[in-house]
Amino acid sequence: MINMGVLFAYSRIHDIEGDRVPLSSDEAAHYLLEPGDLLFARQSLVLSGAGKCSIFLGAEEPTTFESHLMRARISPDKGDPLFYYYYYQSPMGRQAVISIAEQVAAAGIRGSDLSMLNVPWPPLKEQQAIACILGALDDKIELNRRMNQTLEAMAQAIFKSWFVDFDPVRAKAAGQQPAGLAPHIAELFPDSFEDSEIGEVPRGWSIYSLPALIDINPPRHIPRGSVAPYLEMASMPTRSHAPDSWIDREVGSGMKFINGDTLLARITPCLENGKTAYVDFLKDGEVGWGSTEYIVLRPREPIPAVFAYLLARDDNFRTFAIQRMTGSSGRQRVPSDSLADYQLAAPAIDSLVFKIFGRVVNPLFERARSAMGQSRTLAALRDALLPKLISGELRVADAERIVGRCT
């Protein structure tokens, strides 16, 4: 079932993880979604979110939607669903929706008002051409997003195998060659375990408190009043390492960071929702800043910088952080100094294990960074073309030539 959270998290909805609800045959006939259905948010805490539109593009399982959402189905002989999805993303479409929004405790729209809105109605062939142009850009962005998910999953699997589950040590202890490791890498790992205060750990490895391996909130400086890249909490990623966007803002109170730092949202529900970022989007030598609710993590050299990010995504670490949240309900946050109590087993800081780990995972993050940069360029192009195509200011043939040069 698609709920408000999914609607606001995804504009183009494919297969999603969500609650499953029983439907009678009558309910299924009325409330199952079809590819191309548009979904609108009835309410939002802020006016800009009222009537937020997403499009359902199909899923393997039958999918329905919750009652806080409204569905619109475009007649196929009159309109292209993707064209009208893009219309409601455009400034023109957003302005039309905002015009029918009512603001009381929350902002909301009614289905009766939505159905009375006047919308542009260019010839169907033109609608399809515009949808094709903009859709091609979003398809490439989606392809990059999925590739980056795979790259990060690979890096996370290696981190968990080496530093959480100790798979190479277990294999050697069982008299086996560690799976997937070259002999010269396998020989870096011990072949047995020993007891410790945190349980069984590889023999010869040490138990470190987090600050022994990773600096917590290392000092960074930007002159107050200057303008620098600012990462809003709303832009913090929940499933990948990189934010889609950031803005330039005059520097005030907030956490400062540089490339190679990891940002961990420490306040509820952002921490529980997985808001975590690896900073790789700044220019060389640039310092960015963001919310005071970020904790900045940076491994001590020569530990690879991505080690802190992969640790921050690890379930054990996140559970530890969540369990140490304090404060009143709804405003709970994890104190930065409480992370100093986190303990982990690791080889010596200057161990070849860390160096080899960096050589294995750094290229994965470099590929992801490159793909993310391409996606930001494509998104900027889409956002520039969108209002011009919807308004008719730009001809389809001209847009096709522009997109052809960029994809």
Short mmCIF file of C-alpha atoms in Angstrom, two decimals:
data_model
loop_
_atom_site.label_atom_id
_atom_site.label_comp_id
_atom_site.label_asym_id
_atom_site.label_seq_id
_atom_site.Cartn_x
_atom_site.Cartn_y
_atom_site.Cartn_z
CA MET A 1 0.00 0.00 0.00
CA ILE A 2 1.30 3.43 -0.91
CA ASN A 3 1.11 5.87 1.98
CA MET A 4 2.00 9.52 2.50
CA GLY A 5 5.60 8.65 3.34
CA VAL A 6 6.08 6.85 0.04
CA LEU A 7 4.36 9.64 -1.90
CA PHE A 8 6.69 12.27 -0.50
CA ALA A 9 9.79 10.05 -0.80
CA TYR A 10 9.24 9.04 -4.41
CA SER A 11 7.81 10.99 -7.32
CA ARG A 12 7.94 8.07 -9.75
CA ILE A 13 6.72 5.03 -7.84
CA HIS A 14 7.70 1.52 -8.89
CA ASP A 15 7.96 -1.46 -6.55
CA ILE A 16 8.16 -0.19 -2.98
CA GLU A 17 8.36 -1.75 0.44
CA GLY A 18 5.18 -1.02 2.35
CA ASP A 19 2.39 -2.39 4.47
CA ARG A 20 0.21 -5.10 3.02
CA VAL A 21 -3.56 -4.87 3.53
CA PRO A 22 -6.37 -7.30 2.72
CA LEU A 23 -8.82 -6.16 0.02
CA SER A 24 -12.20 -7.62 -0.85
CA SER A 25 -12.92 -8.19 -4.53
CA ASP A 26 -15.04 -5.02 -4.59
CA GLU A 27 -12.29 -3.00 -2.91
CA ALA A 28 -9.72 -4.41 -5.30
CA ALA A 29 -11.88 -3.41 -8.25
CA HIS A 30 -12.11 0.15 -7.01
CA TYR A 31 -8.81 0.82 -5.26
CA LEU A 32 -6.03 -1.12 -6.99
CA LEU A 33 -3.69 1.15 -8.91
CA GLU A 34 -2.93 0.94 -12.60
CA PRO A 35 0.29 2.13 -14.26
CA GLY A 36 -0.08 5.81 -15.04
CA ASP A 37 -2.35 6.65 -12.11
CA LEU A 38 -1.55 10.00 -10.52
CA LEU A 39 -1.58 10.25 -6.73
CA PHE A 40 -2.04 13.51 -4.81
CA ALA A 41 -1.46 14.23 -1.12
CA ARG A 42 -4.65 15.47 0.50
CA GLN A 43 -2.75 17.17 3.32
CA SER A 44 0.68 18.37 4.31
CA LEU A 45 2.16 20.12 7.31
CA VAL A 46 3.43 22.84 4.96
CA LEU A 47 1.63 24.61 2.12
CA SER A 48 4.29 23.64 -0.41
CA GLY A 49 3.51 19.96 0.20
CA ALA A 50 -0.28 20.19 -0.25
CA GLY A 51 -1.37 18.33 -3.37
CA LYS A 52 2.08 16.85 -3.97
CA CYS A 53 1.77 14.66 -7.08
CA SER A 54 3.49 11.34 -7.81
CA ILE A 55 2.89 8.85 -10.60
CA PHE A 56 2.50 5.08 -10.17
CA LEU A 57 4.51 3.30 -12.86
CA GLY A 58 3.55 -0.27 -11.99
CA ALA A 59 4.67 -2.97 -9.54
CA GLU A 60 4.97 -6.73 -9.43
CA GLU A 61 2.39 -6.95 -6.61
CA PRO A 62 -1.13 -5.49 -6.77
CA THR A 63 -0.85 -2.09 -5.12
CA THR A 64 -3.38 0.19 -3.47
CA PHE A 65 -3.19 3.55 -1.68
CA GLU A 66 -4.21 4.95 1.68
CA SER A 67 -7.10 7.31 2.25
CA HIS A 68 -4.87 10.37 2.77
CA LEU A 69 -4.12 10.19 -0.94
CA MET A 70 -6.27 10.93 -3.96
CA ARG A 71 -6.02 9.17 -7.31
CA ALA A 72 -6.56 10.62 -10.77
CA ARG A 73 -6.68 8.42 -13.86
CA ILE A 74 -6.13 10.04 -17.23
CA SER A 75 -8.35 8.98 -20.13
CA PRO A 76 -5.86 7.39 -22.56
CA ASP A 77 -7.51 8.81 -25.68
CA LYS A 78 -7.24 12.35 -24.32
CA GLY A 79 -4.09 12.63 -22.29
CA ASP A 80 -0.69 11.10 -21.53
CA PRO A 81 -0.35 10.38 -17.76
CA LEU A 82 3.37 11.15 -17.75
CA PHE A 83 2.75 14.53 -19.40
CA TYR A 84 0.29 15.49 -16.66
CA TYR A 85 2.63 14.17 -13.97
CA TYR A 86 5.26 16.55 -15.31
CA TYR A 87 2.68 19.32 -15.54
CA TYR A 88 2.05 19.01 -11.79
CA GLN A 89 5.80 19.13 -11.16
CA SER A 90 6.10 22.39 -13.12
CA PRO A 91 5.75 25.84 -11.53
CA MET A 92 2.53 26.26 -13.54
CA GLY A 93 1.03 23.05 -12.19
CA ARG A 94 2.19 23.68 -8.62
CA GLN A 95 0.68 27.15 -8.71
CA ALA A 96 -2.63 25.70 -9.88
CA VAL A 97 -2.68 23.19 -7.01
CA ILE A 98 -1.65 25.76 -4.41
CA SER A 99 -4.53 27.95 -5.61
CA ILE A 100 -7.03 25.39 -4.28
CA ALA A 101 -5.17 24.57 -1.06
CA GLU A 102 -6.69 25.50 2.27
CA GLN A 103 -4.46 26.18 5.27
CA VAL A 104 -5.91 25.49 8.71
CA ALA A 105 -3.86 23.36 11.12
CA ALA A 106 -2.39 21.72 8.03
CA ALA A 107 -2.52 22.56 4.35
CA GLY A 108 -4.85 20.44 2.23
CA ILE A 109 -6.78 20.15 -1.02
CA ARG A 110 -10.15 18.58 -1.84
CA GLY A 111 -10.78 16.16 -4.68
CA SER A 112 -13.76 18.21 -5.84
CA ASP A 113 -11.53 21.27 -6.23
CA LEU A 114 -8.78 19.27 -7.96
CA SER A 115 -11.24 17.91 -10.51
CA MET A 116 -12.32 21.46 -11.41
CA LEU A 117 -8.82 22.74 -12.16
CA ASN A 118 -8.18 23.85 -15.73
CA VAL A 119 -5.12 22.17 -17.22
CA PRO A 120 -3.31 22.61 -20.54
CA TRP A 121 -4.49 20.22 -23.24
CA PRO A 122 -2.02 20.14 -26.14
CA PRO A 123 -2.46 17.51 -28.88
CA LEU A 124 -1.85 13.97 -27.59
CA LYS A 125 1.17 13.46 -29.85
CA GLU A 126 2.77 16.58 -28.39
CA GLN A 127 2.01 15.42 -24.83
CA GLN A 128 3.67 12.11 -25.56
CA ALA A 129 6.73 13.77 -27.07
CA ILE A 130 7.18 16.04 -24.04
CA ALA A 131 6.70 13.12 -21.66
CA CYS A 132 9.24 11.10 -23.67
CA ILE A 133 11.89 13.84 -23.45
CA LEU A 134 11.51 14.46 -19.73
CA GLY A 135 11.01 10.76 -19.00
CA ALA A 136 14.29 9.87 -20.75
CA LEU A 137 16.15 12.17 -18.36
CA ASP A 138 14.43 10.69 -15.31
CA ASP A 139 15.03 7.15 -16.60
CA LYS A 140 18.78 7.81 -16.76
CA ILE A 141 18.71 9.35 -13.26
CA GLU A 142 16.86 6.28 -11.98
CA LEU A 143 19.38 3.98 -13.68
CA ASN A 144 22.23 5.81 -11.95
CA ARG A 145 20.41 5.61 -8.61
CA ARG A 146 20.02 1.85 -8.90
CA MET A 147 23.65 1.39 -9.95
CA ASN A 148 24.77 3.42 -6.94
CA GLN A 149 22.60 1.32 -4.65
CA THR A 150 24.37 -1.77 -5.97
CA LEU A 151 27.83 -0.21 -5.55
CA GLU A 152 27.06 0.82 -1.97
CA ALA A 153 25.60 -2.59 -1.18
CA MET A 154 28.84 -4.18 -2.38
CA ALA A 155 30.93 -1.87 -0.18
CA GLN A 156 28.65 -2.45 2.81
CA ALA A 157 28.84 -6.23 2.34
CA ILE A 158 32.66 -6.13 2.34
CA PHE A 159 32.70 -3.90 5.45
CA LYS A 160 30.32 -6.24 7.30
CA SER A 161 32.23 -9.35 6.23
CA TRP A 162 35.64 -8.01 7.32
CA PHE A 163 34.83 -5.90 10.40
CA VAL A 164 31.51 -7.15 11.80
CA ASP A 165 31.10 -10.85 10.94
CA PHE A 166 34.88 -11.54 10.61
CA ASP A 167 34.21 -13.94 7.73
CA PRO A 168 37.86 -14.25 6.61
CA VAL A 169 38.89 -15.20 10.16
CA ARG A 170 36.07 -17.73 10.46
CA ALA A 171 37.04 -19.34 7.17
CA LYS A 172 40.71 -19.63 8.16
CA ALA A 173 39.75 -20.94 11.61
CA ALA A 174 37.81 -23.68 9.82
CA GLY A 175 40.82 -24.49 7.66
CA GLN A 176 39.28 -22.94 4.54
CA GLN A 177 40.36 -20.29 2.10
CA PRO A 178 38.28 -17.10 2.69
CA ALA A 179 35.76 -16.85 -0.14
CA GLY A 180 36.48 -14.17 -2.69
CA LEU A 181 39.82 -13.10 -1.21
CA ALA A 182 43.14 -13.34 -2.99
CA PRO A 183 45.72 -15.29 -0.96
CA HIS A 184 47.83 -12.18 -0.28
CA ILE A 185 44.78 -10.46 1.26
CA ALA A 186 43.61 -13.52 3.16
CA GLU A 187 46.97 -13.85 4.88
CA LEU A 188 46.42 -10.44 6.52
CA PHE A 189 43.65 -11.88 8.70
CA PRO A 190 44.19 -14.01 11.84
CA ASP A 191 43.23 -17.68 11.77
CA SER A 192 41.60 -17.84 15.20
CA PHE A 193 39.54 -15.90 17.75
CA GLU A 194 40.00 -14.83 21.35
CA ASP A 195 37.57 -13.71 24.04
CA SER A 196 37.14 -10.03 24.90
CA GLU A 197 34.76 -7.74 26.79
CA ILE A 198 32.65 -7.41 23.62
CA GLY A 199 32.70 -11.10 22.81
CA GLU A 200 34.77 -13.23 20.48
CA VAL A 201 37.11 -11.15 18.29
CA PRO A 202 39.94 -11.98 15.85
CA ARG A 203 43.12 -12.93 17.73
CA GLY A 204 45.54 -10.03 17.89
CA TRP A 205 42.97 -7.37 17.05
CA SER A 206 42.33 -4.65 19.63
CA ILE A 207 39.12 -3.33 21.18
CA TYR A 208 38.82 0.37 20.41
CA SER A 209 36.41 2.98 21.65
CA LEU A 210 35.07 4.95 18.71
CA PRO A 211 37.23 8.09 19.27
CA ALA A 212 40.37 5.95 19.06
CA LEU A 213 39.56 5.26 15.40
CA ILE A 214 37.22 8.06 14.40
CA ASP A 215 37.18 11.75 15.30
CA ILE A 216 33.75 12.92 16.45
CA ASN A 217 32.91 16.45 15.31
CA PRO A 218 36.43 17.36 14.19
CA PRO A 219 37.04 21.14 14.06
CA ARG A 220 36.25 22.83 10.72
CA HIS A 221 36.15 26.55 10.13
CA ILE A 222 34.29 28.89 7.82
CA PRO A 223 34.22 32.64 8.49
CA ARG A 224 30.82 33.60 9.91
CA GLY A 225 28.84 35.66 7.43
CA SER A 226 30.55 34.18 4.37
CA VAL A 227 28.56 32.09 1.88
CA ALA A 228 29.19 28.34 1.72
CA PRO A 229 27.41 25.14 0.59
CA TYR A 230 24.63 24.29 3.05
CA LEU A 231 23.11 20.82 3.31
CA GLU A 232 19.57 20.92 4.67
CA MET A 233 18.24 18.09 6.82
CA ALA A 234 15.49 17.60 4.22
CA SER A 235 18.16 16.82 1.61
CA MET A 236 20.00 14.27 3.74
CA PRO A 237 19.83 10.87 1.99
CA THR A 238 18.24 7.90 3.74
CA ARG A 239 19.38 5.09 1.43
CA SER A 240 22.48 6.28 -0.35
CA HIS A 241 25.60 8.24 0.46
CA ALA A 242 25.00 11.41 -1.53
CA PRO A 243 22.40 14.17 -1.34
CA ASP A 244 20.58 15.17 -4.52
CA SER A 245 21.13 18.86 -3.87
CA TRP A 246 22.44 21.55 -1.54
CA ILE A 247 22.29 25.31 -1.53
CA ASP A 248 24.64 28.23 -0.94
CA ARG A 249 23.77 30.09 2.27
CA GLU A 250 25.34 32.70 4.53
CA VAL A 251 27.17 30.85 7.28
CA GLY A 252 25.56 30.79 10.72
CA SER A 253 25.34 28.27 13.53
CA GLY A 254 25.69 24.71 12.32
CA MET A 255 28.06 21.80 11.87
CA LYS A 256 30.92 22.26 9.41
CA PHE A 257 32.32 19.52 7.19
CA ILE A 258 34.71 18.77 4.33
CA ASN A 259 34.97 16.06 1.69
CA GLY A 260 35.52 12.66 3.27
CA ASP A 261 33.44 13.44 6.37
CA THR A 262 30.37 11.41 7.29
CA LEU A 263 27.25 13.20 8.54
CA LEU A 264 24.88 11.38 10.90
CA ALA A 265 21.51 12.96 11.71
CA ARG A 266 21.16 12.65 15.46
CA ILE A 267 17.56 13.79 16.07
CA THR A 268 14.35 11.77 15.90
CA PRO A 269 12.94 10.65 13.47
CA CYS A 270 15.84 11.50 11.14
CA LEU A 271 18.24 9.11 12.89
CA GLU A 272 15.74 6.25 12.84
CA ASN A 273 14.93 7.00 9.17
CA GLY A 274 18.58 6.56 8.20
CA LYS A 275 19.51 10.13 7.27
CA THR A 276 23.26 9.76 6.77
CA ALA A 277 25.60 11.22 4.15
CA TYR A 278 29.16 10.79 2.93
CA VAL A 279 30.49 14.16 1.84
CA ASP A 280 32.06 13.99 -1.62
CA PHE A 281 30.26 16.84 -3.37
CA LEU A 282 32.36 19.84 -2.28
CA LYS A 283 35.09 21.47 -4.33
CA ASP A 284 38.70 20.86 -3.34
CA GLY A 285 39.47 22.78 -0.15
CA GLU A 286 35.86 23.86 0.32
CA VAL A 287 34.11 23.67 3.71
CA GLY A 288 30.35 23.11 3.84
CA TRP A 289 27.93 23.42 6.71
CA GLY A 290 24.55 22.18 7.82
CA SER A 291 22.18 21.54 10.70
CA THR A 292 23.30 21.60 14.31
CA GLU A 293 21.60 18.19 14.46
CA TYR A 294 24.41 16.53 12.49
CA ILE A 295 27.23 14.54 14.05
CA VAL A 296 30.39 14.66 11.93
CA LEU A 297 32.59 11.55 11.82
CA ARG A 298 36.07 11.29 10.30
CA PRO A 299 38.39 8.25 10.60
CA ARG A 300 41.91 8.82 11.80
CA GLU A 301 44.47 8.41 9.03
CA PRO A 302 45.35 6.10 7.38
CA ILE A 303 41.94 4.48 7.89
CA PRO A 304 39.91 5.05 4.68
CA ALA A 305 37.40 7.90 5.02
CA VAL A 306 34.50 5.73 3.83
CA PHE A 307 35.04 3.43 6.84
CA ALA A 308 33.10 5.89 9.01
CA TYR A 309 30.23 6.08 6.52
CA LEU A 310 29.94 2.30 6.26
CA LEU A 311 30.06 2.02 10.06
CA ALA A 312 27.33 4.67 10.35
CA ARG A 313 25.14 2.56 8.03
CA ASP A 314 25.79 -0.64 10.01
CA ASP A 315 22.79 -1.95 11.95
CA ASN A 316 24.75 -2.52 15.17
CA PHE A 317 26.05 1.04 15.25
CA ARG A 318 22.69 2.57 14.42
CA THR A 319 20.96 0.52 17.11
CA PHE A 320 23.60 1.65 19.63
CA ALA A 321 23.01 5.31 18.68
CA ILE A 322 19.22 5.05 18.76
CA GLN A 323 19.30 3.42 22.20
CA ARG A 324 21.23 6.42 23.57
CA MET A 325 18.78 9.08 22.46
CA THR A 326 17.66 11.37 25.24
CA GLY A 327 15.17 14.23 25.61
CA SER A 328 11.43 14.75 25.55
CA SER A 329 9.18 12.82 23.23
CA GLY A 330 9.41 14.06 19.66
CA ARG A 331 12.64 15.98 20.31
CA GLN A 332 14.92 13.12 21.26
CA ARG A 333 18.50 13.21 20.01
CA VAL A 334 21.67 11.23 20.60
CA PRO A 335 24.35 13.27 22.43
CA SER A 336 27.57 13.31 20.42
CA ASP A 337 29.70 12.30 23.41
CA SER A 338 27.62 9.16 23.99
CA LEU A 339 29.08 7.69 20.78
CA ALA A 340 32.45 7.61 22.54
CA ASP A 341 31.16 4.55 24.44
CA TYR A 342 30.81 2.54 21.23
CA GLN A 343 33.42 -0.22 21.03
CA LEU A 344 34.57 -2.21 18.04
CA ALA A 345 37.27 -4.73 17.22
CA ALA A 346 39.80 -3.78 14.57
CA PRO A 347 43.41 -4.37 13.54
CA ALA A 348 46.10 -1.76 14.18
CA ILE A 349 45.32 1.61 12.62
CA ASP A 350 48.29 1.33 10.25
CA SER A 351 47.41 -2.28 9.38
CA LEU A 352 47.48 -3.39 5.76
CA VAL A 353 43.91 -4.60 6.32
CA PHE A 354 42.70 -0.99 6.36
CA LYS A 355 44.88 -0.06 3.39
CA ILE A 356 43.63 -2.97 1.29
CA PHE A 357 40.06 -2.23 2.40
CA GLY A 358 40.45 1.28 1.03
CA ARG A 359 41.80 0.01 -2.28
CA VAL A 360 38.77 -2.27 -2.62
CA VAL A 361 35.92 0.09 -1.61
CA ASN A 362 37.21 3.53 -2.67
CA PRO A 363 36.76 2.82 -6.42
CA LEU A 364 33.14 1.82 -5.72
CA PHE A 365 32.43 5.18 -4.10
CA GLU A 366 34.31 7.00 -6.87
CA ARG A 367 32.04 5.41 -9.48
CA ALA A 368 29.00 6.32 -7.39
CA ARG A 369 30.23 9.91 -7.05
CA SER A 370 30.66 10.19 -10.82
CA ALA A 371 27.18 8.79 -11.51
CA MET A 372 25.67 11.13 -8.91
CA GLY A 373 27.33 14.09 -10.58
CA GLN A 374 25.84 13.07 -13.92
CA SER A 375 22.41 12.69 -12.32
CA ARG A 376 22.58 16.20 -10.84
CA THR A 377 23.41 17.57 -14.30
CA LEU A 378 20.50 15.68 -15.87
CA ALA A 379 18.15 16.84 -13.12
CA ALA A 380 19.17 20.45 -13.68
CA LEU A 381 18.52 20.03 -17.41
CA ARG A 382 15.12 18.46 -16.74
CA ASP A 383 14.16 21.25 -14.35
CA ALA A 384 15.21 23.86 -16.90
CA LEU A 385 13.27 22.22 -19.75
CA LEU A 386 10.17 21.39 -17.74
CA PRO A 387 8.50 24.82 -17.48
CA LYS A 388 9.49 25.77 -21.04
CA LEU A 389 8.03 22.59 -22.55
CA ILE A 390 4.87 22.67 -20.47
CA SER A 391 4.22 26.31 -21.30
CA GLY A 392 5.00 25.83 -25.00
CA GLU A 393 7.89 28.31 -24.82
CA LEU A 394 10.25 25.62 -26.13
CA ARG A 395 9.48 23.47 -29.17
CA VAL A 396 9.73 19.72 -28.80
CA ALA A 397 12.24 19.42 -31.65
CA ASP A 398 14.55 21.93 -29.94
CA ALA A 399 14.30 20.05 -26.64
CA GLU A 400 15.06 16.75 -28.38
CA ARG A 401 18.29 18.19 -29.77
CA ILE A 402 19.30 19.50 -26.30
CA VAL A 403 18.60 16.19 -24.59
CA GLY A 404 20.34 14.28 -27.36
CA ARG A 405 23.54 16.19 -26.69
CA CYS A 406 23.37 15.54 -22.95
CA THR A 407 22.41 11.85 -22.72
#
